[in-house]
Amino acid sequence: MNRDSVDPRRWLQRWFVPTAMLLLGGCAGPQSTLDPAGQGAEDIARIFWIMVVGATVIWTTVIGLAIYALKLKPGPHHRRRSGFWIIGGGVIAPTVILTGLVIYSLAFLPQLLARPPEGSLQIKVEGLQWWWRVTYLENGEPDFELANEIHLPVGEPVEFLLSSPDVIHSFWIPALGGKVDMIPGRQTRLTLMPTRTGTFRGVCAEYCGSSHALMNFTVVVEEPDEYQAWLEEQRSPARRPAEQLTILGRELFVSSGCGACHSVRGTDANGRIAPDLTHVGSRHKLGADVLPNERASFERWIRHTDDVKPDVLMPEYHSLDAAELTALAAYLESLD
Ligand code: CUA
């Protein structure tokens, strides 16, 4: 007989430990509800664990009773005692336990739906096919715009004003809190409160077309002074190109008509259809968290847009030769 198949310790080492590590590995990381970095996510994680404990107790009890009835004491059972188990275990216990769990989880709702105090940070986010337009507001008015990246100061509440001009998207930063749909023709709201610094991942949680899985965003929670420095940088107009290559890149940007769709503050490019590129070089990722932010990615995006993100609105630019493509990519990369 194969020794491995009967030695429980070997079996644990070979199968159980790696499988458990693999499964539990999914509990951590920048996009996990079970690794909370915000008040809402902490509440949701607590509800989840309470539910898991509740479900485990119920499952173990039911399986225990089944084993008792089928294996330990098979055969006929006393009628009145059977009735007690059916009514008690099948009706009363689930009603009491489930009602308790529902009341416990509903008690969190007012807190999750509460508006933040007057004067809190407000950010408008529009979900589009397939990217995120992010507008920081100052006293309710637009301050500056960027795309697919949000920075937040730790320990301060933030209110997101959510909308969509095309189809229904859903705004979700799993590590910070719950998700809220972005519905065409309406504005929905979500308040979050980051409790620790870090870089997290936001996703679209509602199927919204062929590239639904390719619209993600980066959320950076940082100390207030770092956040202020980032705000100042983002408010400022785009850096002027200083090298021959980037100057040529800017000329190509203008002559290729990029400014009809994209904005670069401080230049004539003021398109409103596509992402604002004023500080695109400073972002963590490109194409809504699809490509690393480097020159080769800009080149790939401009040349093979539809391969990177199927059905995207931006056309592929095959008219540029290799040298022109490099210059344009170098200019975009320099916009940090
Ligand atoms: Cu937007 Cu799914």
Short mmCIF file of N, CA, C and O and ligand atoms in Angstrom, two decimals, residues 127-132 167-170 182 203-209 211-213 215, ligand 1:
data_model
loop_
_atom_site.label_atom_id
_atom_site.label_comp_id
_atom_site.label_asym_id
_atom_site.label_seq_id
_atom_site.Cartn_x
_atom_site.Cartn_y
_atom_site.Cartn_z
N GLY A 127 -18.38 56.97 -14.02
CA GLY A 127 -17.98 55.71 -14.63
C GLY A 127 -18.29 55.78 -16.12
O GLY A 127 -19.39 56.17 -16.51
N LEU A 128 -17.30 55.46 -16.95
CA LEU A 128 -17.50 55.49 -18.40
C LEU A 128 -17.01 54.18 -18.99
O LEU A 128 -16.25 53.45 -18.35
N GLN A 129 -17.41 53.88 -20.23
CA GLN A 129 -16.92 52.68 -20.89
C GLN A 129 -15.51 52.96 -21.43
O GLN A 129 -15.37 53.66 -22.42
N TRP A 130 -14.37 52.54 -20.85
CA TRP A 130 -14.23 51.80 -19.64
C TRP A 130 -13.12 52.45 -18.86
O TRP A 130 -11.98 52.01 -18.88
N TRP A 131 -13.48 53.53 -18.22
CA TRP A 131 -12.52 54.25 -17.37
C TRP A 131 -13.29 55.12 -16.39
O TRP A 131 -14.53 55.14 -16.40
N TRP A 132 -12.55 55.83 -15.52
CA TRP A 132 -13.17 56.62 -14.46
C TRP A 132 -12.71 58.07 -14.55
O TRP A 132 -11.52 58.35 -14.49
N VAL A 167 -23.74 53.60 -19.38
CA VAL A 167 -24.48 52.44 -18.85
C VAL A 167 -24.26 52.37 -17.34
O VAL A 167 -23.52 53.18 -16.78
N ILE A 168 -24.87 51.40 -16.69
CA ILE A 168 -24.70 51.28 -15.24
C ILE A 168 -23.31 50.68 -14.94
O ILE A 168 -22.94 49.64 -15.47
N HIS A 169 -22.56 51.39 -14.11
CA HIS A 169 -21.31 50.87 -13.58
C HIS A 169 -21.49 50.78 -12.06
O HIS A 169 -22.49 51.27 -11.52
N SER A 170 -20.53 50.20 -11.37
CA SER A 170 -20.62 50.15 -9.92
C SER A 170 -19.25 50.45 -9.33
O SER A 170 -18.27 49.81 -9.68
N MET A 182 -23.52 53.27 -10.23
CA MET A 182 -23.50 54.56 -10.92
C MET A 182 -24.55 54.45 -12.03
O MET A 182 -24.38 53.66 -12.97
N VAL A 203 -12.52 48.73 -8.37
CA VAL A 203 -13.01 48.00 -9.55
C VAL A 203 -14.43 48.45 -9.90
O VAL A 203 -15.10 49.11 -9.12
N CYS A 204 -14.86 48.04 -11.09
CA CYS A 204 -16.25 48.21 -11.49
C CYS A 204 -16.95 46.90 -11.16
O CYS A 204 -16.52 45.84 -11.60
N ALA A 205 -18.01 46.99 -10.36
CA ALA A 205 -18.65 45.77 -9.88
C ALA A 205 -19.98 45.47 -10.58
O ALA A 205 -20.81 44.74 -10.07
N GLU A 206 -20.17 46.06 -11.76
CA GLU A 206 -21.41 45.80 -12.50
C GLU A 206 -21.02 45.59 -13.96
O GLU A 206 -20.35 46.45 -14.54
N TYR A 207 -21.46 44.49 -14.54
CA TYR A 207 -21.07 44.22 -15.93
C TYR A 207 -21.55 45.36 -16.84
O TYR A 207 -22.73 45.69 -16.85
N CYS A 208 -20.60 45.96 -17.59
CA CYS A 208 -20.94 47.18 -18.32
C CYS A 208 -20.45 47.13 -19.76
O CYS A 208 -20.30 48.15 -20.41
N GLY A 209 -20.17 45.94 -20.28
CA GLY A 209 -19.74 45.83 -21.67
C GLY A 209 -18.47 45.02 -21.79
O GLY A 209 -17.95 44.49 -20.81
N SER A 211 -15.30 45.45 -22.12
CA SER A 211 -14.08 45.68 -21.34
C SER A 211 -14.38 46.01 -19.88
O SER A 211 -13.60 46.70 -19.21
N HIS A 212 -15.48 45.48 -19.39
CA HIS A 212 -15.86 45.70 -17.97
C HIS A 212 -14.73 45.32 -17.02
O HIS A 212 -14.47 46.02 -16.04
N ALA A 213 -14.05 44.21 -17.31
CA ALA A 213 -12.98 43.76 -16.40
C ALA A 213 -11.73 44.60 -16.54
O ALA A 213 -10.77 44.42 -15.80
N MET A 215 -11.68 48.02 -16.42
CA MET A 215 -11.83 49.38 -15.88
C MET A 215 -11.63 49.31 -14.36
O MET A 215 -12.55 49.07 -13.60
CU1 CUA B 1 -18.02 49.60 -15.67
CU2 CUA B 1 -18.31 47.30 -15.31
#
